[in-house]
Coordinates of C-alpha atoms in Angstrom, one line a residue:
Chain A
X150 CA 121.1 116.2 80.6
X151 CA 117.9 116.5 79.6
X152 CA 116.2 116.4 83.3
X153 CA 119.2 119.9 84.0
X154 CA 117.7 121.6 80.5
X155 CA 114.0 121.1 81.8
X156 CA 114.9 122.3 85.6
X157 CA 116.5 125.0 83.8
X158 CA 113.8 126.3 81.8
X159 CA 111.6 125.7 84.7
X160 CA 113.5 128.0 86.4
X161 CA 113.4 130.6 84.2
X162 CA 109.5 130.5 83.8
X163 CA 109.1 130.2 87.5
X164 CA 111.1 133.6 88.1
X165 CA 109.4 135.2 85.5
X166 CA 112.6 137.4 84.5
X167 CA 112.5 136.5 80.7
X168 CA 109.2 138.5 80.7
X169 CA 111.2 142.0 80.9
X170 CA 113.1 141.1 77.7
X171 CA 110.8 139.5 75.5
X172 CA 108.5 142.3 76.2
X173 CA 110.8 144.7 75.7
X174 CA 111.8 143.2 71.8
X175 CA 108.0 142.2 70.9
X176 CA 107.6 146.4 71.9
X177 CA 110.5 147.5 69.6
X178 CA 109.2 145.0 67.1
X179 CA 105.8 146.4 67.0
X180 CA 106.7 149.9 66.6
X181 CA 109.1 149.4 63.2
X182 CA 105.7 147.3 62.2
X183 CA 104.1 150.4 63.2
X184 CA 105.4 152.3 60.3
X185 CA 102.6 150.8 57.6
X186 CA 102.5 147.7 55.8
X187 CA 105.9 145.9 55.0
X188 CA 106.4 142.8 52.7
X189 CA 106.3 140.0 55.0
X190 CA 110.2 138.4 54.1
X191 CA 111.4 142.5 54.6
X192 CA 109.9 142.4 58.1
X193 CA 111.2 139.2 59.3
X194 CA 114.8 139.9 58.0
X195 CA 114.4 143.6 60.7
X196 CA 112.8 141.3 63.4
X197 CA 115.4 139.0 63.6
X198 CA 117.8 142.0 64.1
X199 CA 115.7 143.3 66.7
X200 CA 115.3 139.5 68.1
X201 CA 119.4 139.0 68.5
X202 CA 119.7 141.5 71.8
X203 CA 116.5 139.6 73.1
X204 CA 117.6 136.8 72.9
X205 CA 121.4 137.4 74.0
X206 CA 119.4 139.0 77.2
X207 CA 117.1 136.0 77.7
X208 CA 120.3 133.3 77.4
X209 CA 122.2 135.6 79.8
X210 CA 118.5 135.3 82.1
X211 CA 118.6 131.7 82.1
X212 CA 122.4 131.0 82.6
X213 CA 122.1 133.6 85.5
X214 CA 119.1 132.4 87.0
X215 CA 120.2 129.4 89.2
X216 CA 122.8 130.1 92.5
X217 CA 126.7 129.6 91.3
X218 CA 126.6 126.6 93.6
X219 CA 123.5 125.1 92.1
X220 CA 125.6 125.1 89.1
X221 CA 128.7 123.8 90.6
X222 CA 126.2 121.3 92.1
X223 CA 125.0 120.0 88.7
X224 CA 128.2 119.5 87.3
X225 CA 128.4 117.0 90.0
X226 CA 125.7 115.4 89.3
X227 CA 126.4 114.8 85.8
X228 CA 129.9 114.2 86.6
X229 CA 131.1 116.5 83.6
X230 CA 131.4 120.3 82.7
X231 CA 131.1 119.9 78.9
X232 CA 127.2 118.1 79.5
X233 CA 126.4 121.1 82.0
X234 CA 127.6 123.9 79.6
X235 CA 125.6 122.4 76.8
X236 CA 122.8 121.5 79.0
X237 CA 122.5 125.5 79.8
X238 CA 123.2 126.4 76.3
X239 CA 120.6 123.6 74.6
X240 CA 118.2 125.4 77.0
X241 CA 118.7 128.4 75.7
X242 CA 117.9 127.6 72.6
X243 CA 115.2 126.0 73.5
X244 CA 113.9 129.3 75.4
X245 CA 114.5 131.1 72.3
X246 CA 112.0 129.1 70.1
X247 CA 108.7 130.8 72.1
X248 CA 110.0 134.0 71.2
X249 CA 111.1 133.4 67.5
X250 CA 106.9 132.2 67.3
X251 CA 105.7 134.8 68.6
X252 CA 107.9 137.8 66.5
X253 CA 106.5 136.0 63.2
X254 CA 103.2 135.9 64.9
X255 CA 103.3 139.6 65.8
X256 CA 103.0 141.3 62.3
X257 CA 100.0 139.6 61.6
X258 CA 98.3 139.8 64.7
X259 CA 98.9 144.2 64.4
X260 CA 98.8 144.3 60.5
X261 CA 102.2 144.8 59.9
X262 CA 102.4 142.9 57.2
X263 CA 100.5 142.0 53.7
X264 CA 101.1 140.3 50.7
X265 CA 99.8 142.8 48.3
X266 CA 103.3 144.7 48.3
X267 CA 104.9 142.1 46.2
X268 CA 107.4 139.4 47.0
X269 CA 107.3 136.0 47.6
X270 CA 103.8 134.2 48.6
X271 CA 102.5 133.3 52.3
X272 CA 104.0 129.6 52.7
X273 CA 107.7 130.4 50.8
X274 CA 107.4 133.9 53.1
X275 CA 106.7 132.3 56.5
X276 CA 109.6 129.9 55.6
X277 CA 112.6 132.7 54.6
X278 CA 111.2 134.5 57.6
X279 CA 111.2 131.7 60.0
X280 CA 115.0 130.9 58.7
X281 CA 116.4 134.6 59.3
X282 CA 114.7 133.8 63.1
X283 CA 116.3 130.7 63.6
X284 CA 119.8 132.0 62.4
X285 CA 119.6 134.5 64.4
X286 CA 119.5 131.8 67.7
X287 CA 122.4 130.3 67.9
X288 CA 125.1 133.6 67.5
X289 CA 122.9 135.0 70.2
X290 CA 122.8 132.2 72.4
X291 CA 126.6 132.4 72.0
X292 CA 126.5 135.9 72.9
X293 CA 124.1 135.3 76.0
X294 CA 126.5 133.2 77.2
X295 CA 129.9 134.7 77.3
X296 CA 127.8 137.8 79.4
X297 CA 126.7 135.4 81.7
X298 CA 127.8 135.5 85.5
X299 CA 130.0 132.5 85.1
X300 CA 131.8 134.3 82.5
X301 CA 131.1 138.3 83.7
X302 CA 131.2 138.0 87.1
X303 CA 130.2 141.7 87.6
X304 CA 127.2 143.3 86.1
X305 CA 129.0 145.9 85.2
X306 CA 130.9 143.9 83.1
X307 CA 128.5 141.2 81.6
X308 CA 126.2 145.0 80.8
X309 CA 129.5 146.1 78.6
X310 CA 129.9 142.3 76.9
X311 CA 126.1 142.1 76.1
X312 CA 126.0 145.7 74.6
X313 CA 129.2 145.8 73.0
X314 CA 129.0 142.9 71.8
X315 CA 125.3 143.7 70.2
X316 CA 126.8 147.1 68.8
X317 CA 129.4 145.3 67.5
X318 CA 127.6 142.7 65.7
X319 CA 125.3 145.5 63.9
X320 CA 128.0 148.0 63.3
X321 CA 131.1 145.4 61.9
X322 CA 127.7 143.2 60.3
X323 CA 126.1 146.5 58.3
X324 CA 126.5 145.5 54.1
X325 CA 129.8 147.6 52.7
X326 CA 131.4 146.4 56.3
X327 CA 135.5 145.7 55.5
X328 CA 134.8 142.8 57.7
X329 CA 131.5 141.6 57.8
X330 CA 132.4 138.0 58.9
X331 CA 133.3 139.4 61.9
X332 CA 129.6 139.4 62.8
X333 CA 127.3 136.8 62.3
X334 CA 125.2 137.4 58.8
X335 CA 121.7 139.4 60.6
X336 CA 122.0 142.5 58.3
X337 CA 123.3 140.9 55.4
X338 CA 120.1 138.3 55.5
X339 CA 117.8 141.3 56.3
X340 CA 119.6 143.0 53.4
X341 CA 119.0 140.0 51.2
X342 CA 115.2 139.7 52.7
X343 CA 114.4 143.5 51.9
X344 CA 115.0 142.5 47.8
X345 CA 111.6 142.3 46.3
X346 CA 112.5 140.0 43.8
X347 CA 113.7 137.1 46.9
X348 CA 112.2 133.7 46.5
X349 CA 115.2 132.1 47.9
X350 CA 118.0 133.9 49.6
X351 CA 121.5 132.3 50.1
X352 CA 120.5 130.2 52.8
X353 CA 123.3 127.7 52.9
X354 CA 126.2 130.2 52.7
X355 CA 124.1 132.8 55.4
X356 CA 123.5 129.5 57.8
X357 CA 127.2 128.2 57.6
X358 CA 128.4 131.7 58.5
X359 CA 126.0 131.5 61.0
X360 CA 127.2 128.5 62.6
X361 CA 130.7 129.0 62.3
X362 CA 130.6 132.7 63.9
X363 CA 128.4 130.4 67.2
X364 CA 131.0 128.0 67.0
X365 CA 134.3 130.5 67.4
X366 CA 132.2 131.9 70.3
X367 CA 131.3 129.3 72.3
X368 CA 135.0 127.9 71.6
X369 CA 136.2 130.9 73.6
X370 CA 133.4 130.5 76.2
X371 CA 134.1 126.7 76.5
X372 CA 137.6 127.2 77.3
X373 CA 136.6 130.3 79.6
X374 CA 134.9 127.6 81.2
X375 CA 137.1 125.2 81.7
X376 CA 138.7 127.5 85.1
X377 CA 135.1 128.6 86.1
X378 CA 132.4 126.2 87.1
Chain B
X35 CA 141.2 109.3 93.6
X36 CA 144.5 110.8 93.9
X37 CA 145.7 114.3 93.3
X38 CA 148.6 114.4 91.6
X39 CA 150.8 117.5 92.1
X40 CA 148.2 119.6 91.8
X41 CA 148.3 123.7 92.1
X42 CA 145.4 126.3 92.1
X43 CA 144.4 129.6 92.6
X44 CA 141.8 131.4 92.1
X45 CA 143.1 134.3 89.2
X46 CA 146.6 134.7 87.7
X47 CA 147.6 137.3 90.0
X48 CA 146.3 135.7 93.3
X49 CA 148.6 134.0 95.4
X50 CA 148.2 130.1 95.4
X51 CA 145.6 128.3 97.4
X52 CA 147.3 124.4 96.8
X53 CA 151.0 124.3 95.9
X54 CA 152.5 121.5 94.2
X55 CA 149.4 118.8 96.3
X56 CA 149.8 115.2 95.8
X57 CA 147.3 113.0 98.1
X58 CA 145.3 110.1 97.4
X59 CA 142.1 108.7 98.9
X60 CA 141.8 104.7 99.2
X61 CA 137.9 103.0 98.6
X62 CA 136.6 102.5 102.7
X63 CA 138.9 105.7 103.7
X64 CA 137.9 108.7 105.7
X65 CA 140.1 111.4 104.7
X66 CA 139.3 114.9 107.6
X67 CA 140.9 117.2 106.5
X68 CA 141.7 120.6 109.1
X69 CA 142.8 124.0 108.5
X70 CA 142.1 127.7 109.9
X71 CA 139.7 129.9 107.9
X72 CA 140.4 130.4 104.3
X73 CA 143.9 127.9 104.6
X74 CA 142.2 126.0 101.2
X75 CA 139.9 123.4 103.0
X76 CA 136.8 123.8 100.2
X77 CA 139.0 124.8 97.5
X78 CA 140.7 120.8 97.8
X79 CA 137.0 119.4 98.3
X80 CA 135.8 121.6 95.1
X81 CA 139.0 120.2 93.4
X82 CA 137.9 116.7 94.2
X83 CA 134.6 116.9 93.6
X84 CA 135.2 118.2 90.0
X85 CA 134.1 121.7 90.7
X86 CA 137.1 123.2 90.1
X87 CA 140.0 122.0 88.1
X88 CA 143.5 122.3 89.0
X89 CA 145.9 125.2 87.5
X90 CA 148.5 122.4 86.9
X91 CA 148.7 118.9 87.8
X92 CA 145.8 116.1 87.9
X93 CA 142.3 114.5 89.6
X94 CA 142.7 110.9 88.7
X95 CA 140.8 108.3 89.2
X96 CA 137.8 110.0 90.4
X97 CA 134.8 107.6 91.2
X98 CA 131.7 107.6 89.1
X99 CA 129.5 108.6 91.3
X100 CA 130.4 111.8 93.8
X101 CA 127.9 113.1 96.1
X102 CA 129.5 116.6 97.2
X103 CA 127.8 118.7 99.7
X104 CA 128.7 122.1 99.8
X105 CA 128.7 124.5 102.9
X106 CA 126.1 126.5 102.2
X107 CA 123.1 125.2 100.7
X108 CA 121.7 127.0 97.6
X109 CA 118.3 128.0 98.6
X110 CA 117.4 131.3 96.2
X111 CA 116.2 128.7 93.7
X112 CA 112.1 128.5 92.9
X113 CA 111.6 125.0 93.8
X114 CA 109.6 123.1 96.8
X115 CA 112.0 120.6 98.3
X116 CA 110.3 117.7 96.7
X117 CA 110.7 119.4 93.3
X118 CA 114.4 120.3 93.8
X119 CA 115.2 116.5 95.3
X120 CA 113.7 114.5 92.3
X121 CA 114.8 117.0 89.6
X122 CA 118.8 116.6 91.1
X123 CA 117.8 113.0 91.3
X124 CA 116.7 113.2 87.5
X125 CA 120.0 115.0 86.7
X126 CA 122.0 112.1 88.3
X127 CA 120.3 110.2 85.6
X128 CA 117.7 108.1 88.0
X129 CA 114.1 106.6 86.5
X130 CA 111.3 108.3 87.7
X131 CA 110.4 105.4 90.1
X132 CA 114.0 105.2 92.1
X133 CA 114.1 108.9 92.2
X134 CA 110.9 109.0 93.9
X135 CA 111.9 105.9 96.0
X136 CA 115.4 107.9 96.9
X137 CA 113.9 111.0 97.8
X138 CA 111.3 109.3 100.0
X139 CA 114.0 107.4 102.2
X140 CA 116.6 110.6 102.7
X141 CA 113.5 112.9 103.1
X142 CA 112.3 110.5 106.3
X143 CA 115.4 109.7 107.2
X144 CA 116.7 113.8 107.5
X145 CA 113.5 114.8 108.8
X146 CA 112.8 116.6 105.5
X147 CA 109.0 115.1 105.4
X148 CA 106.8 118.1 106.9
X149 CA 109.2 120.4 104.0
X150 CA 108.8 118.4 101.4
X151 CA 106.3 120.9 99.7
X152 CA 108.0 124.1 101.4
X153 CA 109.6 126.3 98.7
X154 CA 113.5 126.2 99.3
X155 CA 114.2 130.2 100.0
X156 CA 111.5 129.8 102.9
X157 CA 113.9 126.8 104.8
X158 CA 115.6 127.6 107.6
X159 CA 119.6 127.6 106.8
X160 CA 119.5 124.0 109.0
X161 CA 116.5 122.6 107.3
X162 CA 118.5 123.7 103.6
X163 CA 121.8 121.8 104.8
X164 CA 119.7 118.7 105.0
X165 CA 118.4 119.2 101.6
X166 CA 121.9 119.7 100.4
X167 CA 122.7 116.7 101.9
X168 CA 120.1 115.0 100.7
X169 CA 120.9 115.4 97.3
X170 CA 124.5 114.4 97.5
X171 CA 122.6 110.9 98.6
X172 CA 119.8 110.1 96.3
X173 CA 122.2 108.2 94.1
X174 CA 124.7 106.2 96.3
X175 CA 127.9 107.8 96.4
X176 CA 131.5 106.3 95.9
X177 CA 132.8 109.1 97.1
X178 CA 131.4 111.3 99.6
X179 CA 132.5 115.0 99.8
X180 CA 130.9 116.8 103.3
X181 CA 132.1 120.7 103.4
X182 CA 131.6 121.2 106.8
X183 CA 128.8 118.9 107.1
X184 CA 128.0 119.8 111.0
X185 CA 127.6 123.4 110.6
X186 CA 124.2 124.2 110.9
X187 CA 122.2 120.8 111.5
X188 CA 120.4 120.0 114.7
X189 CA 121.8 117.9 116.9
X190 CA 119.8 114.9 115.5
X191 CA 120.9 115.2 111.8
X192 CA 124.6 115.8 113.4
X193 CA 124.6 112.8 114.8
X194 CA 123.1 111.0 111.6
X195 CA 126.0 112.1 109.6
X196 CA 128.8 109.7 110.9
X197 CA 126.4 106.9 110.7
X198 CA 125.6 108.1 106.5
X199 CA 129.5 107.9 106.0
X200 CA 130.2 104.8 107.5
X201 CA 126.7 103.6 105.1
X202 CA 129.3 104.7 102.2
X203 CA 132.7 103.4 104.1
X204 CA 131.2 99.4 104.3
X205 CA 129.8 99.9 101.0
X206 CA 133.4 100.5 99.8
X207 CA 132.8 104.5 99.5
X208 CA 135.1 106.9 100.3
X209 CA 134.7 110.2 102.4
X210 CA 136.1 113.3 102.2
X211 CA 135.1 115.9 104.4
X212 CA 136.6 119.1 106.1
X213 CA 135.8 120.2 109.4
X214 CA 137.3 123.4 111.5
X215 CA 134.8 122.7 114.2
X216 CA 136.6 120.0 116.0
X217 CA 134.0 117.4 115.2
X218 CA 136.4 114.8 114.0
X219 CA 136.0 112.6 117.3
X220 CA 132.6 111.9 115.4
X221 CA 134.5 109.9 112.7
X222 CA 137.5 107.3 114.5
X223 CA 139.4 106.1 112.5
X224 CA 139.4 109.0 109.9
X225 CA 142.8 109.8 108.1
X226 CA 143.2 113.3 109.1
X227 CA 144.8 115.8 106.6
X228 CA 145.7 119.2 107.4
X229 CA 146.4 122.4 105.0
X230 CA 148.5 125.0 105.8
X231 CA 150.2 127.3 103.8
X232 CA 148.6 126.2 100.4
X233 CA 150.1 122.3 101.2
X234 CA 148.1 119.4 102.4
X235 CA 149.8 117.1 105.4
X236 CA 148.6 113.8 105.8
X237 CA 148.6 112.9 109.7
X238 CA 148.2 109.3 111.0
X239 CA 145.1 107.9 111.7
X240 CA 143.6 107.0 115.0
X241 CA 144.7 104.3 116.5
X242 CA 147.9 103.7 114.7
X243 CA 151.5 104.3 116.2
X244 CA 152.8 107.6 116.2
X245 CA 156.5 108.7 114.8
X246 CA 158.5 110.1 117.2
X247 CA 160.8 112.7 115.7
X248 CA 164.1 113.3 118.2
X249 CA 165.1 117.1 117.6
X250 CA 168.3 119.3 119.0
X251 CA 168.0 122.8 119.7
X252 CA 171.0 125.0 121.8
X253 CA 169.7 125.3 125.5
X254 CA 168.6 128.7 124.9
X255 CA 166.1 128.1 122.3
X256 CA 164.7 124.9 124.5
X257 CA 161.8 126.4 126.7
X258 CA 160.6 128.7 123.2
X259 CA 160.8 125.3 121.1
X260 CA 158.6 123.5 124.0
X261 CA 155.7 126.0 124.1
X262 CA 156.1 126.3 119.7
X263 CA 155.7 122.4 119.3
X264 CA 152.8 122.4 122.4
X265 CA 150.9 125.2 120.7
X266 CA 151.2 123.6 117.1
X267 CA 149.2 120.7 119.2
X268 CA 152.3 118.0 118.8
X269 CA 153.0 116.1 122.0
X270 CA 156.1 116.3 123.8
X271 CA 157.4 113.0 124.9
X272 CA 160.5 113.6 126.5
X273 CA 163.3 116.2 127.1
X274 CA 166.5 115.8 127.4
X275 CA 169.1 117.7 128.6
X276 CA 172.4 117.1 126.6
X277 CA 174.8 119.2 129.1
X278 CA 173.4 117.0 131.9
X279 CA 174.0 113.5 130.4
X280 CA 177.1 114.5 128.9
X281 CA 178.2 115.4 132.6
X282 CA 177.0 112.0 133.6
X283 CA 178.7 110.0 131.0
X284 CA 182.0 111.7 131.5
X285 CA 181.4 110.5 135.4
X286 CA 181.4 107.3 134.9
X287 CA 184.2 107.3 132.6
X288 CA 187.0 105.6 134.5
X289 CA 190.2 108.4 135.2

């Protein structure tokens, strides 16, 4: 499994379609930094908003990115459909790591960021924003993956999951929501993140909901999977 | 492996490709199977190989190790030949040092050498069919699965490929493969399946006796029911005329 993950991710540098997306959210990124100085937890938690359509796009990318019959080929070769669907989805989330880097990278790099507004110090800062990045992973990966071809088939279609499915997540996620589980917890972190008096948000509770919200998904994309190889 | 009463299409609305299939495929056997155009040839490979998974009933006893090589070859990938041959070998799960051995015997044995650092979109669609089938080989197959295997080679690597299945066949392999090319001469000996209106009929294999079926059909019908059972390619071995013999029977009967 591990030799399919690295071919994967081979192919998806070798193409070099990830660029268009990850360009795309470091752009969007860059111009909410561009509105002056934020505390550094309040950025992250809007980052990793900004960082879930990314990376939904770049898992769609790399699931895409090999022939149908490469994939029906590799099945084969492992000799089981489970190992190839978490093979692609392991590589995603692997793909998604470079990105999550460089978004807390960013706001230092064009001074989006500083200290000097209050809120928690540099070390316990990095750490709450790297967490609302890493949450933000799997429910996209999830995402990414029920828009993918397999799943899709048409563009037309996978277009409508990916975007719905992003508009959905902010609109059902946004705090006063009647049914905020419905989404995976991005605005409700961010909310959580924007407090100046955070030192340590609700990470358990945020990350379980997290998880579980992934795991639903990719239930309904594993049994979508089952008929389509 | 045996299918078990197996059914599939493609959606829920789509008329079904396999109705109610229930074959099997014996270690050492060579199982052709025949059919038109779109009569479900590929879609009983796929279900064999594991690509696809039957809408009701079962794949049992598949072998460990399947080698399936589909009909066309997918060369949009970013990959030089060598690349793509010791990465599938990787994914089959070989060390570094067996997948390299592996994809240096199939590449000089399917004249894949000079390609070997030749990105696979630039390949000619013959030169991709030997990769394909070169990956379906790197780890010794139990069962074989060719789709079409002859399409597309030169004559050189056509004539390899009955000599690669009866590699797998003595090994105690089986092979599967489909053919609407009329290559089967290739493989004596094969069991020959044909599918036909989403079911799968199992022929005898060369060399074995033939049934002979006796059927009765009124004297009108007889010269349409000739050319039917000639065109369907069956062999007529004799015809007899009841009216005829009855006259002669009643002859001989004593008055």
């Amino acid at each position: 499994m591990t030799a399919l993950i690295r071919l994967r991710l081979t192919g998806l540098t070798r193409t070099g379609r990830a660029i268009a997306p990850i360009l795309g959210g470091l752009a969007i990124i860059g111009i909410i930094y561009g509105g002056g100085p934020a505390r550094p937890t309040e950025a992250y938690g809007l980052a990793a908003i900004v960082l879930f359509p990314v990376l939904a796009w770049l898992t769609k990318i790399l699931l895409d990115v090999e022939p149908d019959t490469q994939r029906q080929l590799s099945v084969v070769l492992l000799g089981s459909w489970r190992r190839e669907i978490l093979a692609g989805l392991l590589a995603a989330g692997i793909a998604s790591l470079p990105v999550v880097g460089l978004s807390l990278l960013l706001p230092w790099i064009i001074g989006g960021v500083t200290l000097s507004n209050g809120g928690p110090s540099l070390l316990p800062a990095l750490l709450l924003g790297l967490w609302a990045h890493l949450i933000a992973v799997p429910p996209a990966v999830a995402l990414g993956a029920l828009s993918s071809r397999v799943i899709a088939v048409s563009a037309g279609r996978a277009a409508a999951v990916l975007a719905g499915g992003v508009v959905l997540v902010l609109v059902l996620g946004i705090p006063g929501s009647p049914v905020p589980w419905l989404a995976p917890p991005l605005l409700s972190v961010a909310h959580t993140l924007a407090d100046i008096q955070v030192r340590a948000a609700p990470m358990l509770p945020f990350t379980g909901w997290a998880l579980v919200w992934t795991g639903v998904v990719l239930v309904g994309y594993g049994w979508l999977r089952r008929t389509r190889t | 492996m045996r299918l078990s009463g197996v059914w599939f299409r493609y959606a829920r609305r789509d008329p079904w490709v396999l109705s109610d299939v229930s074959v099997k495929i014996e270690p050492g056997e060579i199982v052709v199977v025949q059919g038109h155009n779109g009569a479900g040839k590929s879609t009983l490979l796929q279900l064999a190989a594991g690509v696809l998974h039957p809408v009701k009933g079962r794949v049992t006893d598949r072998p460990h190790w399947v080698g399936w090589v589909p009909e066309h070859f997918p060369a949009e990938q970013p990959f030089t030949v060598d690349r793509y041959l010791r990465a599938m070998a990787a994914v089959a799960g070989l060390p570094e040092t067996e997948a390299s051995s592996a994809v240096q015997i199939w590449s000089h044995r399917l004249g894949l050498v000079q390609f070997r650092q030749t990105r696979l979109a630039e390949l000619s669609k013959g030169t991709a069919q030997k990769v394909g089938l070169a990956q379906a080989l790197l780890v010794a197959p139990d069962l074989l699965i060719l789709d079409e295997p002859w399409e597309g080679l030169d004559a050189a690597t056509r004539d390899q490929v009955p000599e690669i299945v009866n590699e797998v066949v003595h090994r105690g392999g089986s092979v599967f493969v489909s053919d609407h090319r009329g290559e089967t001469a290739r493989l004596p000996g094969a069991t020959q399946w044909t599918v036909e209106e989403a079911t799968v009929t199992a022929q005898t294999p060369e060399g074995v006796a033939p049934w002979i079926i006796e059927i009765e059909v009124p004297a009108a019908d007889g010269p349409a029911t000739l050319s039917k059972l000639k065109a369907d390619g069956h062999d007529v071995v004799r015809v007899k005329d009841q009216r005829a013999a009855r006259h002669a029977a009643e002859a001989e009967e004593p008055a």
